[in-house]
Coordinates of C-alpha atoms in Angstrom, one line a residue:
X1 CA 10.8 -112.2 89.8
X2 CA 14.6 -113.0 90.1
X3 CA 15.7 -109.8 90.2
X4 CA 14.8 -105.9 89.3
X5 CA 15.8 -106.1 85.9
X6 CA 13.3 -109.3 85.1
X7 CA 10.3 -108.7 83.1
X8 CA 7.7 -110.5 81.2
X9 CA 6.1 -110.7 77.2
X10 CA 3.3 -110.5 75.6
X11 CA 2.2 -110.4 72.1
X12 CA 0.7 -106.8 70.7
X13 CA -2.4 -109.1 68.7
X14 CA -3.4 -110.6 72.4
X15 CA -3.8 -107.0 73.6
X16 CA -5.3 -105.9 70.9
X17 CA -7.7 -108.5 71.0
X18 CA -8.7 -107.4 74.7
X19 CA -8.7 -103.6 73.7
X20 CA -11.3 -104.0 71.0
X21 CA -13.4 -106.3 72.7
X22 CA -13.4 -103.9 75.5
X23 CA -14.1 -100.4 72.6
X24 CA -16.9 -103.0 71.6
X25 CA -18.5 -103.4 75.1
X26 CA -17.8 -99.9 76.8
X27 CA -17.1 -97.5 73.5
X28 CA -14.0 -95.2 73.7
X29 CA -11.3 -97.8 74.8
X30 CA -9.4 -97.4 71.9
X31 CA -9.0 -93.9 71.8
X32 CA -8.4 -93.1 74.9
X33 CA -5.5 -95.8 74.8
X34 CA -4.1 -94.2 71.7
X35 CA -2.5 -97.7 70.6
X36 CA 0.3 -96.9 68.0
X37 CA -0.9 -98.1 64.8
X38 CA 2.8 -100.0 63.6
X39 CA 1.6 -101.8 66.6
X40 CA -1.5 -102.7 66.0
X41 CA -0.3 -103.7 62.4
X42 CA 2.5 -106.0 63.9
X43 CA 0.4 -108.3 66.1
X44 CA 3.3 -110.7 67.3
X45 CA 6.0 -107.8 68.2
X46 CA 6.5 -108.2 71.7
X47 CA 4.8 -105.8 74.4
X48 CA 5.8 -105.5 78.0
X49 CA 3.1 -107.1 80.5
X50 CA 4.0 -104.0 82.3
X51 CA 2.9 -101.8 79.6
X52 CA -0.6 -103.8 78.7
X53 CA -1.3 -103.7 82.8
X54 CA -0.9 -99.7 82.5
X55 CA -3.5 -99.9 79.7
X56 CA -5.9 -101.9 81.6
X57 CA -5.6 -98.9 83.9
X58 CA -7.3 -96.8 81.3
X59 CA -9.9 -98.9 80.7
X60 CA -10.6 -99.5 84.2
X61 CA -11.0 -95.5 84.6
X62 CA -13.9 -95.9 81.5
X63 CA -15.6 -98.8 82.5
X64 CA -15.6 -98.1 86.6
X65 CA -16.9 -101.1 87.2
X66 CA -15.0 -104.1 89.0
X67 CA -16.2 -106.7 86.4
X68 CA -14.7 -104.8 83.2
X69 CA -12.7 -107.2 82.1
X70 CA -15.5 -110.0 82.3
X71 CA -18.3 -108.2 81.0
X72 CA -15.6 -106.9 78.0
X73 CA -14.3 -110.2 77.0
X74 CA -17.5 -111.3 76.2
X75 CA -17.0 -109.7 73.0
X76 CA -13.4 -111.3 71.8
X77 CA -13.3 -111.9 68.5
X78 CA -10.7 -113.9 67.0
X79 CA -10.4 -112.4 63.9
X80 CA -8.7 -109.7 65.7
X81 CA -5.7 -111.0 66.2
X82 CA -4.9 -113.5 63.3
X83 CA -2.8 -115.8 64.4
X84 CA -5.5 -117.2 67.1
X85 CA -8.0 -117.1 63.9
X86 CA -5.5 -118.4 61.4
X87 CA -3.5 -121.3 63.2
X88 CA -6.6 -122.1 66.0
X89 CA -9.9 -121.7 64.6
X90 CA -8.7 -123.3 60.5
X91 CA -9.3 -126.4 62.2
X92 CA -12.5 -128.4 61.4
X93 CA -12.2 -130.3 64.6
X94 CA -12.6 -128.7 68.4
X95 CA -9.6 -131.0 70.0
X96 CA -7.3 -129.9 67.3
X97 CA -8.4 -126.8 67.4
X98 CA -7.9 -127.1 71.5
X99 CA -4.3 -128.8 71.4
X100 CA -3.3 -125.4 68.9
X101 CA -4.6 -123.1 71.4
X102 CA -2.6 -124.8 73.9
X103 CA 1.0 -124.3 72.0
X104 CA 0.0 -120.8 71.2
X105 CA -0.7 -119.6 74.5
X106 CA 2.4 -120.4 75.5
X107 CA 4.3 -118.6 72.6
X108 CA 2.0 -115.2 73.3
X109 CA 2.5 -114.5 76.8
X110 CA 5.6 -115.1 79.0
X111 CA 5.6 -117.6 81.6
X112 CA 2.4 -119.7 81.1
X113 CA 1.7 -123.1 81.7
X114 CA -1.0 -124.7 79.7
X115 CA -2.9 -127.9 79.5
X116 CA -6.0 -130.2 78.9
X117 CA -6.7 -133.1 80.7
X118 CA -9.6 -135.9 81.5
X119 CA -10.0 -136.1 85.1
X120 CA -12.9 -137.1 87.1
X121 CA -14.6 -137.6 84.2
X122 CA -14.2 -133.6 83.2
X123 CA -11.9 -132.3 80.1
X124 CA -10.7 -129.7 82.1
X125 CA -7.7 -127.3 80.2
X126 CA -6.0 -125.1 82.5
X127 CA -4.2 -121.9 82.3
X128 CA -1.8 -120.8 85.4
X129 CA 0.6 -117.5 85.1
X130 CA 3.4 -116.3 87.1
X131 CA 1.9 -112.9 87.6
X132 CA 2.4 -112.4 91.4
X133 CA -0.2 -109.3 92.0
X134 CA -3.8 -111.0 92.9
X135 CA -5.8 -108.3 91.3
X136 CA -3.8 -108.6 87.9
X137 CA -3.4 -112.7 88.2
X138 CA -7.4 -113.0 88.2
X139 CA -7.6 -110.4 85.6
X140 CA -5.6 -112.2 83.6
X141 CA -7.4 -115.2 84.3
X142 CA -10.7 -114.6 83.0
X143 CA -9.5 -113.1 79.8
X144 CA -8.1 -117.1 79.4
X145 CA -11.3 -118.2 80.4
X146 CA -13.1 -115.9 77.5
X147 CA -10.8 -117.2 75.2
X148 CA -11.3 -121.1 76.0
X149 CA -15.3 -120.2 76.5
X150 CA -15.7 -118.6 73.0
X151 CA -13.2 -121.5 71.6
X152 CA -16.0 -123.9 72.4
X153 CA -19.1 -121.6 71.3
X154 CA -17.3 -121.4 67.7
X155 CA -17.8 -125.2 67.9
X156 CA -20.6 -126.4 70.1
X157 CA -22.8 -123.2 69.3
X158 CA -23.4 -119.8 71.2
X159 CA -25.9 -121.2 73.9
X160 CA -22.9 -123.7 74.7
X161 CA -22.4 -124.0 78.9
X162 CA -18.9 -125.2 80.3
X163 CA -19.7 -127.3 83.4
X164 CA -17.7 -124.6 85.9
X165 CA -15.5 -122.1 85.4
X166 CA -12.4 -121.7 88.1
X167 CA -10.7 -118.4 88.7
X168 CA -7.8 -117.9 90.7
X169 CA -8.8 -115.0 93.2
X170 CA -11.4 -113.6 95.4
X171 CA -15.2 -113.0 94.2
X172 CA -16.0 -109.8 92.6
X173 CA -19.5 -109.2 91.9
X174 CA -22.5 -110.6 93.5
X175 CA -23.3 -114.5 94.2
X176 CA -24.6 -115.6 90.8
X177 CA -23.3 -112.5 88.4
X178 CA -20.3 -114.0 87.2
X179 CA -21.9 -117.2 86.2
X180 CA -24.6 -115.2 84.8
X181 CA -21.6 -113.7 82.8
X182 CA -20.0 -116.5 81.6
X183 CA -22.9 -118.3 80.4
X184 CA -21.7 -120.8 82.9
X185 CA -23.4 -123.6 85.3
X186 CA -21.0 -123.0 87.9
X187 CA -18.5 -120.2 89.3
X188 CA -15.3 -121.2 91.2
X189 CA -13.4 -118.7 93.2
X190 CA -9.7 -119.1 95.2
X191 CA -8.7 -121.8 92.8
X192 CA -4.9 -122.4 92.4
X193 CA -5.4 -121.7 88.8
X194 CA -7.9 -120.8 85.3
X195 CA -9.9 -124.0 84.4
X196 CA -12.7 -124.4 82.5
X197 CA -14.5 -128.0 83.0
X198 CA -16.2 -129.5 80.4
X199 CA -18.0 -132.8 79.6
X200 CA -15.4 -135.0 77.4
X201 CA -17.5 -135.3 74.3
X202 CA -16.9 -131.9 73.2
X203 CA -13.8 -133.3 72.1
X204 CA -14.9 -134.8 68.6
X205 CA -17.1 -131.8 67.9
X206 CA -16.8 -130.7 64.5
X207 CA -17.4 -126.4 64.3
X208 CA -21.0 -125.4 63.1
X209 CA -19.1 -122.6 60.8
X210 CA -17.3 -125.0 58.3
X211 CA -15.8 -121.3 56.3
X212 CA -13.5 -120.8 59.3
X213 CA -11.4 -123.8 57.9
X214 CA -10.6 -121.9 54.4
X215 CA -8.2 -118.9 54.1
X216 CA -5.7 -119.9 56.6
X217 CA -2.7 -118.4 56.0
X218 CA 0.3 -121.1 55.7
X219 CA 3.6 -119.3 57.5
X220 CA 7.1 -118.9 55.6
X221 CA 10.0 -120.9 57.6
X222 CA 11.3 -117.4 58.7
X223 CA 7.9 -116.1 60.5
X224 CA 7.5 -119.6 62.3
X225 CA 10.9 -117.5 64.6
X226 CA 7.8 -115.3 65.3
X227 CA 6.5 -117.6 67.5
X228 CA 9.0 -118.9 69.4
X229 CA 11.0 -116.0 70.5
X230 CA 9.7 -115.3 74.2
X231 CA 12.9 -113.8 75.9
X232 CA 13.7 -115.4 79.4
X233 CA 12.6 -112.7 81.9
X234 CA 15.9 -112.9 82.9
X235 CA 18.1 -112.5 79.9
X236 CA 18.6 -108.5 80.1
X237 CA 20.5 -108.2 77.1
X238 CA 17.5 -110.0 75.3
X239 CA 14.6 -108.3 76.9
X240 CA 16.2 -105.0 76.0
X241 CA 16.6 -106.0 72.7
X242 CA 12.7 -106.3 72.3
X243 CA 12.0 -103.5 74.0
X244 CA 13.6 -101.7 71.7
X245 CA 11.6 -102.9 69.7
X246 CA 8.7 -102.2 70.9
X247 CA 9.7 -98.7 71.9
X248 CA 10.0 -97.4 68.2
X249 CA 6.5 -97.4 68.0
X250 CA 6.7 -94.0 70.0
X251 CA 9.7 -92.6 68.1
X252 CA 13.2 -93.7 67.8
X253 CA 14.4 -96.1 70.4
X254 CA 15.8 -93.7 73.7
X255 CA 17.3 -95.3 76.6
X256 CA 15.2 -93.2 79.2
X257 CA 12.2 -94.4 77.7
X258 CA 13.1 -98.3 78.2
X259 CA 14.6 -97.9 81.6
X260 CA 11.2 -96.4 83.0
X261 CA 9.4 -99.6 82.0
X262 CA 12.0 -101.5 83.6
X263 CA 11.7 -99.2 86.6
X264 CA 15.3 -98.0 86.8
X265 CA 17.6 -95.4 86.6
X266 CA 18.8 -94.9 82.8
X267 CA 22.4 -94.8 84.3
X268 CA 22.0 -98.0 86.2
X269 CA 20.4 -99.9 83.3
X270 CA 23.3 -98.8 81.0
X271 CA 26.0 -100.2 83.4
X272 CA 24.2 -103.1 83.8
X273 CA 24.9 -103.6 80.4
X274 CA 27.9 -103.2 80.1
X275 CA 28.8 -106.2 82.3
X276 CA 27.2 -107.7 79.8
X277 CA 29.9 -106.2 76.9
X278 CA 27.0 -104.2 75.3
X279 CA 26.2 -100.5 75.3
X280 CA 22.4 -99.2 74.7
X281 CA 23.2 -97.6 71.4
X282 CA 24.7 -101.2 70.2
X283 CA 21.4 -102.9 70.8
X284 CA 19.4 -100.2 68.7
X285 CA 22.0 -100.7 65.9
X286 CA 21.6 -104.5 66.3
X287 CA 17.7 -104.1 66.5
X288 CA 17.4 -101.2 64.0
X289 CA 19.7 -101.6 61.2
X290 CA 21.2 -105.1 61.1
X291 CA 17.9 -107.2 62.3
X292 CA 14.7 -104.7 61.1
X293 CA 15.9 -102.6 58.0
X294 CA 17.6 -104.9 55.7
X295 CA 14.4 -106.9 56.4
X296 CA 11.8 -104.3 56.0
X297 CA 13.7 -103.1 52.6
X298 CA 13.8 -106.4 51.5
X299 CA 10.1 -106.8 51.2
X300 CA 9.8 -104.3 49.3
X301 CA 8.8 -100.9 51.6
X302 CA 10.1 -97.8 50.7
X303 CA 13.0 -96.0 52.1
X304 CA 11.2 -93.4 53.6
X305 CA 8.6 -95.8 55.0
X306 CA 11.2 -97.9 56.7
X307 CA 12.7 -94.7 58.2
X308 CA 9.8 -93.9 59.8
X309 CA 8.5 -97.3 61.2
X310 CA 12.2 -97.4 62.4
X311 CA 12.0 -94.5 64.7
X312 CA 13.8 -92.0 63.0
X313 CA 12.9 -88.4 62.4
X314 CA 13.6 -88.3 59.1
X315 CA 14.8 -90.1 56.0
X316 CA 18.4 -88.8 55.5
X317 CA 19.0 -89.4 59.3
X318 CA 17.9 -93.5 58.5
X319 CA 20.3 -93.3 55.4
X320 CA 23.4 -92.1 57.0
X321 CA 22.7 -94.7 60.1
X322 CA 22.0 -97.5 57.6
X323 CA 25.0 -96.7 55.5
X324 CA 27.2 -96.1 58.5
X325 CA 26.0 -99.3 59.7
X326 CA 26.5 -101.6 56.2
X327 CA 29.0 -99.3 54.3
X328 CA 26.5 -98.2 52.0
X329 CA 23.0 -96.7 51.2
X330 CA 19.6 -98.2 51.6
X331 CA 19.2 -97.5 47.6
X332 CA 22.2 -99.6 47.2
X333 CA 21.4 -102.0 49.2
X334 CA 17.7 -102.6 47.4
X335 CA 19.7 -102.7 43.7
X336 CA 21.7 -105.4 45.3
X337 CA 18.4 -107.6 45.8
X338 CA 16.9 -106.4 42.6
X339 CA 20.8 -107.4 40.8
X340 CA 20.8 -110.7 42.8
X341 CA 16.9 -112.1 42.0
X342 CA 17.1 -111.1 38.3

């Protein structure tokens, strides 16, 4: 990473899709993680890759075993995390549904480079990460692999088998277990990167479970900023911003509680700031009242329940802010709409 203050994405829906599949394998994941639910509920808010690697942590305590993450992501389901469901698996046709898997990656987890290819007569798609521990870049890497794997099985069937599978680290298990696994012919470890190989006429494969095409839900012009909004690891300012974000999940926004996930002193992330013009308590104003609130109101939650998804301890406390911030009340603001769509 450039510099101490860097740090990297991803979406709460991908980890949530890795915590269940892991409460489905092992049993007791998800409580012993104690996931907020406003998080759960809000599967493209950004989450620290710092954070989710803490997580994996816990699971590792429960599981104890060095192929957790393998054995786990064997039972991914899509479903839980509905953008992969709704904008991947709606369509009818595998390299469609392929090429959308391919975009989305890259707007789910910072720094990720994706892509299918033919080559030596293989489709081989590709996932590579800039995550610089081993243990945590192979990690990584077979959660991809899962999800490419159980892309094709929705399509080709369950008993489908990927040529070889590539994983960017050293072997765990014995010769033969991770194939066994993977439902795979072939296991490659040390590779520069994730690839799964395939033979090329999986491309024109229509799915086998023609209801996944129905139900999709079509995205308002506002949500599509959902999916492009990956801060650059750099951009302090920014990555604050959505850790702020996701910090109000454990109560209202505090300045201690963002620095220690950015592994600094509070004192020398708030001077860092300024040099950027800002102040901590700006950016939860920004965040909180001007971006979230008017937002949150707008579609039609109460005051009170917009307090407390906000962070604050109590209602009056979001009032006052929210007045202080607009020059005047939440209730007034809400008649305003009401005045102005009648």
């Amino acid at each position: 990473m450039a510099n101490s203050f860097s740090i990297a994405f991803g979406r709460t829906g991908l980890f949530w899709l890795y915590l269940k599949a892991m409460d489905d394998y092992y049993g007791g994941c998800v409580d012993k993680v104690k996931l907020p639910t406003s998080l759960i509920d809000d599967p493209m808010r950004l989450m620290p890759l710092t954070e989710m690697t803490r997580y994996f942590g816990v699971i590792d305590e429960i599981a104890n075993d060095e192929l957790f993450v393998a054995k786990g992501c064997s039972k991914i389901k899509f479903e839980n995390f509905p953008p992969l469901n709704n904008i991947v698996c709606s369509s009818p046709v595998f390299f469609t549904a392929m090429l959308r898997l391919t975009a989305l990656t890259k707007s789910v987890q910072s720094g990720c480079t994706v892509r299918g290819v033919i080559d030596a007569g293989f489709l081989k798609w590709s996932y590579n990460t800039e995550i610089s521990v081993p243990s945590e870049r192979l990690n990584d890497g077979i959660v991809a692999a899962w999800i490419f794997i159980l892309l094709l099985r929705k399509y080709k069937g369950e008993q489908y088998q990927p040529e070889k599978v590539c994983l960017p680290g050293s072997r765990l298990g014995k010769p033969g277990e991770m194939e066994e696994i993977f439902g795979c012919k072939a296991v490659q470890w040390n590779a520069k990167q994730t690839e799964i190989h395939c033979l090329p006429e999986v491309m024109g494969t229509f799915t086998e479970q023609p209801q996944s095409i129905y139900g999709a839900k079509k995205l308002k012009y506002v949500e599509v900023l959902d999916y492009i909004n990956l801060p650059d690891e750099n951009d302090l300012s920014r990555c604050v911003y959505e850790l702020i974000d996701y910090s109000r999940a454990f109560g209202y926004p505090r300045l201690e509680f963002i620095a220690d996930i950015l592994m600094v002193a509070p004192l020398t992330l708030q001077r860092r700031l300024q040099k950027d013009n800002l102040s901590f308590s700006e950016l939860v104003k920004y965040k909180l009242l001007l971006d979230l609130a008017p937002q949150m109101l707008s579609e039609g939650q109460s005051i009170a329940d917009v307090a407390a998804e906000l962070g604050f301890s109590n209602t009056q406390s979001f009032i006052k802010a929210f007045k202080k911030a607009h020059d005047f009340t939440p209730r007034q603001y809400v008649e305003s709409l009401e005045e102005y769509t009648q």
